[in-house]
Coordinates of C-alpha atoms and ligand atoms in Angstrom, one line a residue:
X1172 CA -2.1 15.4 -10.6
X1173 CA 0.4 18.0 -9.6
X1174 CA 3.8 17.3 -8.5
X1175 CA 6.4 18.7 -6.5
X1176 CA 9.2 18.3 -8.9
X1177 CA 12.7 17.8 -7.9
X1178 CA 13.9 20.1 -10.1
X1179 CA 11.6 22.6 -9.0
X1180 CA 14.3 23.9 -6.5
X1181 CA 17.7 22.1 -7.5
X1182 CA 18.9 23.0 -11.2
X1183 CA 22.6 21.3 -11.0
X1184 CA 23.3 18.9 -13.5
X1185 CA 21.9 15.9 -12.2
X1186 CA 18.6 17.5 -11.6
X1187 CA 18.6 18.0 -15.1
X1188 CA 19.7 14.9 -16.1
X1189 CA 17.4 13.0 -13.7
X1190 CA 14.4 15.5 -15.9
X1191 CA 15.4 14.4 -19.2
X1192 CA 15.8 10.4 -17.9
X1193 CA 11.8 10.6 -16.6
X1194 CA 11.3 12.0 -19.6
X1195 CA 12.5 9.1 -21.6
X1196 CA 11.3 6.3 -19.1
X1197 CA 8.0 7.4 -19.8
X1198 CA 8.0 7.9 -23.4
X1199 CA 9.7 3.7 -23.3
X1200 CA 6.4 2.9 -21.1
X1201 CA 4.3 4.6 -24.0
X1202 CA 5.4 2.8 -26.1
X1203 CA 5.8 -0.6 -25.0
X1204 CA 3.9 -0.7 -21.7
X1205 CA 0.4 1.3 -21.5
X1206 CA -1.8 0.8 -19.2
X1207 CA -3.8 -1.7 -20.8
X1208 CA -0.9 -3.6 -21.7
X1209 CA 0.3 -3.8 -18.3
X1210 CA -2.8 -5.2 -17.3
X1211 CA -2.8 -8.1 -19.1
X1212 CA 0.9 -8.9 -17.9
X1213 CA -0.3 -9.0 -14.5
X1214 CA -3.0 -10.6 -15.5
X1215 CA -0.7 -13.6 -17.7
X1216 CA 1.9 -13.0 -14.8
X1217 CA 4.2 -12.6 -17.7
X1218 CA 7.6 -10.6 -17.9
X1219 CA 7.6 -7.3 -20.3
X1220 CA 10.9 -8.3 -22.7
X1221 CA 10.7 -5.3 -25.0
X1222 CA 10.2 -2.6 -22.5
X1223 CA 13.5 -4.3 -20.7
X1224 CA 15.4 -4.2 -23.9
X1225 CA 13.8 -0.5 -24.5
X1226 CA 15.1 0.5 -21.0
X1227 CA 18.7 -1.1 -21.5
X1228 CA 19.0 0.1 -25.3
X1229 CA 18.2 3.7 -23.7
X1230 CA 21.0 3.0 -21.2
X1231 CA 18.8 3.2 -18.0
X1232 CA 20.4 0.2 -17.0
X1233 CA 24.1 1.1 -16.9
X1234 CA 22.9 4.5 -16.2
X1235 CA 26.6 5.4 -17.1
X1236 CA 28.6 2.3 -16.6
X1237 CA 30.1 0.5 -19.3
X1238 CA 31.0 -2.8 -17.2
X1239 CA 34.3 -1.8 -17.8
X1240 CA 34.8 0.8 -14.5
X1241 CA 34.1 0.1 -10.7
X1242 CA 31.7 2.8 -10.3
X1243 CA 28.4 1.9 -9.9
X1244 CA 25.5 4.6 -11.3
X1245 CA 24.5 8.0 -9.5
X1246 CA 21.8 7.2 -7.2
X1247 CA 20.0 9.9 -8.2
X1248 CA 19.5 8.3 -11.4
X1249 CA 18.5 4.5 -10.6
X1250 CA 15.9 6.8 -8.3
X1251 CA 14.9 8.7 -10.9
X1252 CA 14.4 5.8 -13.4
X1253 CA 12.8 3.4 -10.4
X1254 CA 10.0 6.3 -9.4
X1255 CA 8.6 6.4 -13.0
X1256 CA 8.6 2.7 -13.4
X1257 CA 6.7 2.7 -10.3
X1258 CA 4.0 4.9 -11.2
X1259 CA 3.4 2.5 -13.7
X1260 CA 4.7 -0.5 -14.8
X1261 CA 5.6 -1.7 -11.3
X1262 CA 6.5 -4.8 -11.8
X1263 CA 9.8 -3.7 -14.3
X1264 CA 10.6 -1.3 -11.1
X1265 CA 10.9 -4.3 -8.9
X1266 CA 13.1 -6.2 -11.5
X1267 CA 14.9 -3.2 -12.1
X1268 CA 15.9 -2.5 -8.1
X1269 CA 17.8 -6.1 -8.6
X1270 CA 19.3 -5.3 -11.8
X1271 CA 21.2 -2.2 -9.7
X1272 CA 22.1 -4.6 -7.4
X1273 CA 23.5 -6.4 -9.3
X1274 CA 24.9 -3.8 -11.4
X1275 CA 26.4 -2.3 -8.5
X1276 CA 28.1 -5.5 -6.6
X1277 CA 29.4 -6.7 -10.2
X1278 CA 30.8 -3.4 -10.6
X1279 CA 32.8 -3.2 -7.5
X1280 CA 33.7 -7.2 -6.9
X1281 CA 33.6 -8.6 -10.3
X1282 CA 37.1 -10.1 -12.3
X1283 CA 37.5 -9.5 -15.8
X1284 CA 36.1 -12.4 -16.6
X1285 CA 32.8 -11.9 -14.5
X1286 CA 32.4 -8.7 -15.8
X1287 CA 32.9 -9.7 -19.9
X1288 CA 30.3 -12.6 -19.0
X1289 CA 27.5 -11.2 -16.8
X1290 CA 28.6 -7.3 -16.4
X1291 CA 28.6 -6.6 -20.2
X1292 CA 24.8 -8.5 -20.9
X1293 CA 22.9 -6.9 -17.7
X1294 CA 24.0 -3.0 -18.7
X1295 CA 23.4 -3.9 -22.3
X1296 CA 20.0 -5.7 -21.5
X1297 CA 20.5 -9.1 -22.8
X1298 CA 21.4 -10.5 -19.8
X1299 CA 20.0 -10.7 -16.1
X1300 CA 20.6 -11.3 -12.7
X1301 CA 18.5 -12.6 -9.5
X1302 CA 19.4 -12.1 -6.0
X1303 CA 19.1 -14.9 -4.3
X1304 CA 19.7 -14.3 -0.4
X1305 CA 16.6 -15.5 1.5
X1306 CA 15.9 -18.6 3.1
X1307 CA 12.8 -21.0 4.2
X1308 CA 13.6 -20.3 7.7
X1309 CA 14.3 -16.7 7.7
X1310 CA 14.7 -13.6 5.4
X1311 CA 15.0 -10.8 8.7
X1312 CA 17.5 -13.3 10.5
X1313 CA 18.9 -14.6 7.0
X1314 CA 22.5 -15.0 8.0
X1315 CA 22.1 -17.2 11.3
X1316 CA 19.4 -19.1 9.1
X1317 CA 21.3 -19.7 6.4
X1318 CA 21.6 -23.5 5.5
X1319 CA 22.7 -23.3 1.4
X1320 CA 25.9 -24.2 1.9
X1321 CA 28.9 -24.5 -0.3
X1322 CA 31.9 -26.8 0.1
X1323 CA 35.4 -26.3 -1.7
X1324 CA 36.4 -29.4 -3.6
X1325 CA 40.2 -30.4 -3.5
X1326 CA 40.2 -29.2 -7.4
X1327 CA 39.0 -25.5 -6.1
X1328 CA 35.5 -26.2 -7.7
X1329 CA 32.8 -25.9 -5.7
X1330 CA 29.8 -28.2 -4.5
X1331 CA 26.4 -25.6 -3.4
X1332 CA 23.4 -27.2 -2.2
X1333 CA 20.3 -25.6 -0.4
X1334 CA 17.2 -23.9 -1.3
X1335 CA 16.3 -20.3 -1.8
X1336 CA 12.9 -18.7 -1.6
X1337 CA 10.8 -15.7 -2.2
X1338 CA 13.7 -15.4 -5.0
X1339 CA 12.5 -12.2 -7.5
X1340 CA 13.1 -12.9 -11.3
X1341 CA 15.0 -16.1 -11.5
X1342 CA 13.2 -17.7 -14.9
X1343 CA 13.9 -14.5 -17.0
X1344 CA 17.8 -14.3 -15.3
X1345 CA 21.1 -15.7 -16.7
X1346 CA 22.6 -15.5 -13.6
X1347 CA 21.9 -15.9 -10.2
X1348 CA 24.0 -13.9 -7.4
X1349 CA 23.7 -16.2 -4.3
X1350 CA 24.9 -16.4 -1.2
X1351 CA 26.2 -19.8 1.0
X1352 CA 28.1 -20.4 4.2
X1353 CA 31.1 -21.4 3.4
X1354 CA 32.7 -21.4 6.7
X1355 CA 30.9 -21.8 10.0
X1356 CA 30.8 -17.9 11.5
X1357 CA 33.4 -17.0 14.2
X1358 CA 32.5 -14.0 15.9
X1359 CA 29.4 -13.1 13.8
X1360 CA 26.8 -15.2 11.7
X1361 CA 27.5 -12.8 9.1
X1362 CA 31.1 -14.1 8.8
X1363 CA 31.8 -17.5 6.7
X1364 CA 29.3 -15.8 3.9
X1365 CA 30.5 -16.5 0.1
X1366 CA 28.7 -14.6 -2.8
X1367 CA 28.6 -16.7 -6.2
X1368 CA 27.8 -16.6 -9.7
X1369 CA 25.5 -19.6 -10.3
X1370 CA 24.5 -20.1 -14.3
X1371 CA 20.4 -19.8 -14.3
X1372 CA 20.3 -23.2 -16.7
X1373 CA 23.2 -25.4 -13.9
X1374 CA 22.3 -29.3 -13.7
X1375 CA 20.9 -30.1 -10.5
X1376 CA 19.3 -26.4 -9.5
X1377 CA 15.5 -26.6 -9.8
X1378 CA 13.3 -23.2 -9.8
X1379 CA 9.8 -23.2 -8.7
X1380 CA 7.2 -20.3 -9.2
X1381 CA 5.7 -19.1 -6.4
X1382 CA 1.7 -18.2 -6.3
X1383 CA 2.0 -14.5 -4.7
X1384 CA -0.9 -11.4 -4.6
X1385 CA 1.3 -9.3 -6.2
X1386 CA 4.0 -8.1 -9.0
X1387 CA 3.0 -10.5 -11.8
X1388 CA 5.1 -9.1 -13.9
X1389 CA 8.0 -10.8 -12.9
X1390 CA 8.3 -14.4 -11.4
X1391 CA 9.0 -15.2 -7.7
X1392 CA 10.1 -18.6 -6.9
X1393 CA 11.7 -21.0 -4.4
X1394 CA 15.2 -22.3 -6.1
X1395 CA 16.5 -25.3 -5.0
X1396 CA 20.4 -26.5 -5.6
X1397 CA 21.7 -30.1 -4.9
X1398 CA 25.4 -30.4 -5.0
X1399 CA 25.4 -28.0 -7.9
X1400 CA 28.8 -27.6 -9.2
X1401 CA 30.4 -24.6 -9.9
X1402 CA 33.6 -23.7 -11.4
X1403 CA 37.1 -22.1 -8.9
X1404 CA 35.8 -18.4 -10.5
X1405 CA 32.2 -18.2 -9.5
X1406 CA 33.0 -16.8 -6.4
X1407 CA 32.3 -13.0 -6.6
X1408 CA 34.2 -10.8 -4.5
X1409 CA 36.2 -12.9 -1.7
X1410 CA 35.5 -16.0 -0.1
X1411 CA 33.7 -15.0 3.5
X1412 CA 33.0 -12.0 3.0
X1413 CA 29.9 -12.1 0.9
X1414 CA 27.2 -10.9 3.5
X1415 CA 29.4 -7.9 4.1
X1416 CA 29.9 -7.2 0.4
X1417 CA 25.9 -7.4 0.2
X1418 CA 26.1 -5.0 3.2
X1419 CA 28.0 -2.4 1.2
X1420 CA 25.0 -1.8 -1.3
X1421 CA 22.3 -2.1 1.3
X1422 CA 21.6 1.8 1.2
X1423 CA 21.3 1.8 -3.0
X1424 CA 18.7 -1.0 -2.3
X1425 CA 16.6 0.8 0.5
X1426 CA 17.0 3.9 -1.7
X1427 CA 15.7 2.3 -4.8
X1428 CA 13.0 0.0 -2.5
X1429 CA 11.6 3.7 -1.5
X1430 CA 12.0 5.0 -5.1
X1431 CA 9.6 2.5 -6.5
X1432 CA 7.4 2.7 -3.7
X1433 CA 6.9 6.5 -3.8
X1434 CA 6.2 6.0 -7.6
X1435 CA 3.3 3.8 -6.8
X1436 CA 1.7 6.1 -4.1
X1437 CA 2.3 9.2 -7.0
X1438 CA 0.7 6.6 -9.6
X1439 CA -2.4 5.7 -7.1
X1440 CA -3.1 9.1 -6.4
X1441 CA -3.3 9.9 -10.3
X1442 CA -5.4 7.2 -10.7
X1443 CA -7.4 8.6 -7.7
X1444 CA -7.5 12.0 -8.4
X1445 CA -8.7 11.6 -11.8
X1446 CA -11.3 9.2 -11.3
X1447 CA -12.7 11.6 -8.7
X1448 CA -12.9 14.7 -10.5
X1449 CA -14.8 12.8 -13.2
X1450 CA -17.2 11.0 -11.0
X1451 CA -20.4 12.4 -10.1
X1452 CA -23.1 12.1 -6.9
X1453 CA -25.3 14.2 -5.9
X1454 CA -25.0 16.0 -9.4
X1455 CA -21.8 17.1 -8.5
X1456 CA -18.4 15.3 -9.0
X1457 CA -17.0 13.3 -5.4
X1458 CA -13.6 15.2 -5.9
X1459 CA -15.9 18.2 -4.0
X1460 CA -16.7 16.3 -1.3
X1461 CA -14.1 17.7 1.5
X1462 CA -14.4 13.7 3.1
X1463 CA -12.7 12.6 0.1
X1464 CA -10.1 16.1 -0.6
X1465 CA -8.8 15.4 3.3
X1466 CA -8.0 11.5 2.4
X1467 CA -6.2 12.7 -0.9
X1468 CA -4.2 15.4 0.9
X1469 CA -3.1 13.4 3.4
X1470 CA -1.6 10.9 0.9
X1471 CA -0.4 13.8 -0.8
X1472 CA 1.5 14.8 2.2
X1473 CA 2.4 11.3 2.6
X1474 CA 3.7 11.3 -0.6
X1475 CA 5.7 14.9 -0.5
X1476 CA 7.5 14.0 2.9
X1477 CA 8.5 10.9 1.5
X1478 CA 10.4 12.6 -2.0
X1479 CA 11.8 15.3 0.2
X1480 CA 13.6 12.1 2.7
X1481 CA 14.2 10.2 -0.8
X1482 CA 16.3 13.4 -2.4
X1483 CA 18.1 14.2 0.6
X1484 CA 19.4 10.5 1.5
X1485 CA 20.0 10.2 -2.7
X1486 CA 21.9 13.2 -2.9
X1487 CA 24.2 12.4 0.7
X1488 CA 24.7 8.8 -1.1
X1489 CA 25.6 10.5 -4.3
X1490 CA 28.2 13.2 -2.6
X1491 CA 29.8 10.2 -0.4
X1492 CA 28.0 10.9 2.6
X1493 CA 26.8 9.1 5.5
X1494 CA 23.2 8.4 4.1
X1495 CA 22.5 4.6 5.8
X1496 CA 19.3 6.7 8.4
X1497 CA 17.8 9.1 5.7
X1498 CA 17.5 6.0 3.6
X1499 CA 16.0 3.4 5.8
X1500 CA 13.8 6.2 6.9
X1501 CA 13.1 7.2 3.0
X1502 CA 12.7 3.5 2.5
X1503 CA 9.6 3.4 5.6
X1504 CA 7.8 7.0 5.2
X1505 CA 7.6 6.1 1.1
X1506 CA 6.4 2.3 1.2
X1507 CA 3.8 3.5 4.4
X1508 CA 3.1 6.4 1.7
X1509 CA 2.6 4.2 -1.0
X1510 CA -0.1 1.8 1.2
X1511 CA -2.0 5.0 2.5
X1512 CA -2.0 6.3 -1.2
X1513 CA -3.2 3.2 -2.7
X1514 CA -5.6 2.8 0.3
X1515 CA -7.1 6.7 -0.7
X1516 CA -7.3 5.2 -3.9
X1517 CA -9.5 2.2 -2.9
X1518 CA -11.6 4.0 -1.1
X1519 CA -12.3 6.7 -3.2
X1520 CA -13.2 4.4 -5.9
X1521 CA -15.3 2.2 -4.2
X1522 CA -16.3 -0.2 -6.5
X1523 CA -14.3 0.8 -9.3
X1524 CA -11.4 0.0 -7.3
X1525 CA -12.4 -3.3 -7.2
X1526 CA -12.3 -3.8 -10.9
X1527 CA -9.3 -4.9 -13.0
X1528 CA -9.9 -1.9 -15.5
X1529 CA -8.7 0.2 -13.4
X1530 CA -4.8 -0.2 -12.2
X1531 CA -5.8 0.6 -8.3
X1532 CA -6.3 -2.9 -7.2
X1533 CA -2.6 -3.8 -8.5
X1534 CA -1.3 -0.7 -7.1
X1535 CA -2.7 -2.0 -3.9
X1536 CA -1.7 -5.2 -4.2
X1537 CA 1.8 -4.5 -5.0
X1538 CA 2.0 -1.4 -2.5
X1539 CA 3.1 -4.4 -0.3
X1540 CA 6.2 -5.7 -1.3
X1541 CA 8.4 -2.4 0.2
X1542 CA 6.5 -2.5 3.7
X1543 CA 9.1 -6.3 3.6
X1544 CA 11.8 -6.2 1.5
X1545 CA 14.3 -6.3 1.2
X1546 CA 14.2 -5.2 5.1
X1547 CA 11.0 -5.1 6.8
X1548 CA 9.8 -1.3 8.1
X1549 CA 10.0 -3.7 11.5
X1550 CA 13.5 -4.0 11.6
X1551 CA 14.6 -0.2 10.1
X1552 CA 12.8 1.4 12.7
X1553 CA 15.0 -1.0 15.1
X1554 CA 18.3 -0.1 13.2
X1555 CA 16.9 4.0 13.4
X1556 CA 16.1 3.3 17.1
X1557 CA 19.8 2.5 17.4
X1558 CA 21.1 4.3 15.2
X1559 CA 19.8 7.7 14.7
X1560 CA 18.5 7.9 18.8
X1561 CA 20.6 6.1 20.4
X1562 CA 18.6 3.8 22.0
X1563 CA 19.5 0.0 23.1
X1564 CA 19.4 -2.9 20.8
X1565 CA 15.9 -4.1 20.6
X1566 CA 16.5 -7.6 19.9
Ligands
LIG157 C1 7.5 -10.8 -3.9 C2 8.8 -11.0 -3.1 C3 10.0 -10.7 -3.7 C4 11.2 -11.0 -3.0 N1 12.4 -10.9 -3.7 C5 13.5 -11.3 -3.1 C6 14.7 -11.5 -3.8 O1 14.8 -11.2 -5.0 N2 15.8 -12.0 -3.1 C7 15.8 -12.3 -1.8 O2 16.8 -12.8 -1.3 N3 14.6 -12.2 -1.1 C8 13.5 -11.7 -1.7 N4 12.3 -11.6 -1.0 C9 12.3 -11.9 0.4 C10 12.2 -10.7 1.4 O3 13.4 -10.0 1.4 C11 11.8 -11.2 2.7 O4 10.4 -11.6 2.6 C12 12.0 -10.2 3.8 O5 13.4 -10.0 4.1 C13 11.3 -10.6 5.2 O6 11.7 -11.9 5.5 P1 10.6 -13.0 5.9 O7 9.5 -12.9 4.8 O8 11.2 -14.3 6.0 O9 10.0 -12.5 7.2 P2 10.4 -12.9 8.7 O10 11.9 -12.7 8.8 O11 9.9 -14.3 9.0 O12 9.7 -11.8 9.6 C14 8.3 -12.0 10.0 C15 7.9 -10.8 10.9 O13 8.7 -10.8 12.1 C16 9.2 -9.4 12.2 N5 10.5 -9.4 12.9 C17 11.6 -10.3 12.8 N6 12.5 -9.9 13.6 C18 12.1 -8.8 14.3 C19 12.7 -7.9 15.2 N7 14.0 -8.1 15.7 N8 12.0 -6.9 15.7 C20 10.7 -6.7 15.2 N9 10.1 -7.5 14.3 C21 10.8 -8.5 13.8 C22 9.4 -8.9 10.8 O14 9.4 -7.5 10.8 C23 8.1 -9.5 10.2 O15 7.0 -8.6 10.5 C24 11.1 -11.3 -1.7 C25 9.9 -11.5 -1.0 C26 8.7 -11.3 -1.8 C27 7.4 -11.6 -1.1

């Protein structure tokens, strides 16, 4: 399928860069994830260890940091890596998206010792992190739902207990980033909010796997913590504060959300396209038959709108500027893309689509995830209804 390139029009260094890293991200899918072989991942729900080791040995986790600075990678980068990853082995997109979280809060609120421990392994790929925010009782309204909580011991330790769910990645992490009240909230619930560093293999934290529809490449689970103990330093950033820390890197995350979504609406309609121009009826391929060329346009509209919102909110992120709207609305236009595209695919392929030799039933299936996370399309087209028109507070 044709693509609208993005460096079909820019040709500064990044564009270049960004060229030469979807270059290399899909020579390390070659190699260590084909198609078939990500089939049978889903299929064995089992995590892909070499082409995470691939990716980090290239330095697409880094993506430039060292764990030594503060800065956390270009955004046009993790984008660039995420949209490839997408297209194909989607799964290592979605473990990737929390690997630049937690790249980029260890970055800015990690010690020295936080970042020789759990910095240095997750940009060198030997170590990784799961974000573990949501709650049984609400991921939307996570902060006034929030009952993990963590109590300071007289020695400084710490005592967390709670559960966690819908948790991406937690039984192939080292480290889990979590967040508990510490503090009951004063003037918002998102006051009284600690972030910690919780060791994967702590006594008295329990991970169950969760039986979802989709991603199979990497595990989902609820994680449970009673009176986990935890050490004066495995509080990241400052006590209280955590929720607004998390806040600070929620425009990488709907950046990188849209990213991988846009890459699965590009690798549906691949899938799509193909299959159509070699399918025949009426002794003539179905790619001819204008019912099915309006569906695939439409997705490939879908699909163009989308990278044109993605680029522009990268780039304003990238440059400093304001880019909280163009991403939550790059974060909406690309996962709606990525349903329609993978819907065009279904339909297109009829009963192929159906069967797991073909990837378009996992593209559908894990189209999904971005509609709802990490923010449902629900709530950012609240926050664009306030934000970016003005309008009064829906809820
Ligand atoms: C596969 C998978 C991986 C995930 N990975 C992680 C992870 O790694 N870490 C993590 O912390 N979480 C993770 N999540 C959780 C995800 O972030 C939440 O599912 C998401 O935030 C939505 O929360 P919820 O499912 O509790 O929905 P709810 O909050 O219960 O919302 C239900 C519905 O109500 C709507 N709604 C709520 N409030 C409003 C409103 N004011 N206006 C309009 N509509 C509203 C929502 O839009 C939605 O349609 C994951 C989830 C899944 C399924």
């Amino acid at each position: 399928m044709h693509t609208i390139a993005p460096d079909a029009v820019d040709t500064d260094a990044v564009d270049v860069e960004s060229a030469a890293i979807r270059e290399l991200v899909n020579d390390l899918i070659d190699r260590h994830s084909p198609p078939e072989v990500t089939a049978r991942l889903d299929r064995e729900r089992a995590f892909n260890t070499a082409l995470h080791e691939a990716l980090a040995d290239a330095g697409l986790i880094g993506l430039g940091n060292d764990a030594a600075t503060s800065t956390p990678p270009d955004p046009r980068l993790e984008v660039a890596v995420l949209e490839e990853l997408g297209a194909g082995p989607t799964s290592m997109a979605v473990c990737l998206v929390v690997q630049y979280m937690g790249v980029g809060l260890l970055a800015q609120y990690a010690d020295e010792a936080q970042r020789a421990e759990v910095l240095a392994p997750l940009v060198g790929g030997r170590g990784r992190v799961a974000f573990a925010l949501s709650e049984p009782d609400g991921g939307t309204d996570v902060a006034a739902a929030m009952r993990t909580r963590a109590t300071r011991r007289a020695d400084g330790t710490w005592s967390v207990s709670g559960t966690k769910t819908w948790i991406s990645g937690p039984l192939v992490a080292d480290n889990l980033i979590l967040l508990a009240r510490t503090s009951e909230p004063t003037r918002s619930s998102i006051d009284g909010i600690t972030m910690f560093l919780v060791p994967r293999d702590s006594d008295r934290l329990r991970i169950t796997e969760l039986d979802t529809f989709a991603v199979h490449g990497l595990d989902t689970c609820t994680v449970e913590l009673d009176e986990v103990a935890l050490p004066s330093h495995a509080v990241l950033g400052e006590v209280g504060m955590g929720f607004r820390q998390v806040l600070s890197t929620l425009n990488g995350e709907r950046l990188n959300a849209a990213a991988v979504a846009l890459g699965i609406a590009r690798g549906a309609m691949a899938v799509a396209t193909k299959y159509a121009k070699e399918r025949n009826a009426f002794r003539r391929p179905i790619a001819s038959f204008q019912a099915l060329q309006v569906r695939l346009v439409d997705s490939a509209i879908q699909i163009e709108s989308a990278r044109a919102l993605l680029d522009r909110a990268a780039t304003a992120a990238a440059q400093g500027r304001r880019a909280d709207t163009l991403s939550a609305m790059a974060k909406v236009a690309a996962s709606e893309a990525a349903v329609s595209a993978t819907d065009t695919g279904m339909r297109v392929m009829a009963g192929a689509g159906f069967s797991t030799e073909f990837p378009m039933e996992r593209l559908f299936r894990d189209a999904r995830l971005y509609t709802f996370a990490p923010l449902t399309n629900e709530m950012l087209r609240n926050y664009l209804a306030e934000n970016h028109l003005g309008l009064p507070r829906s809820f």
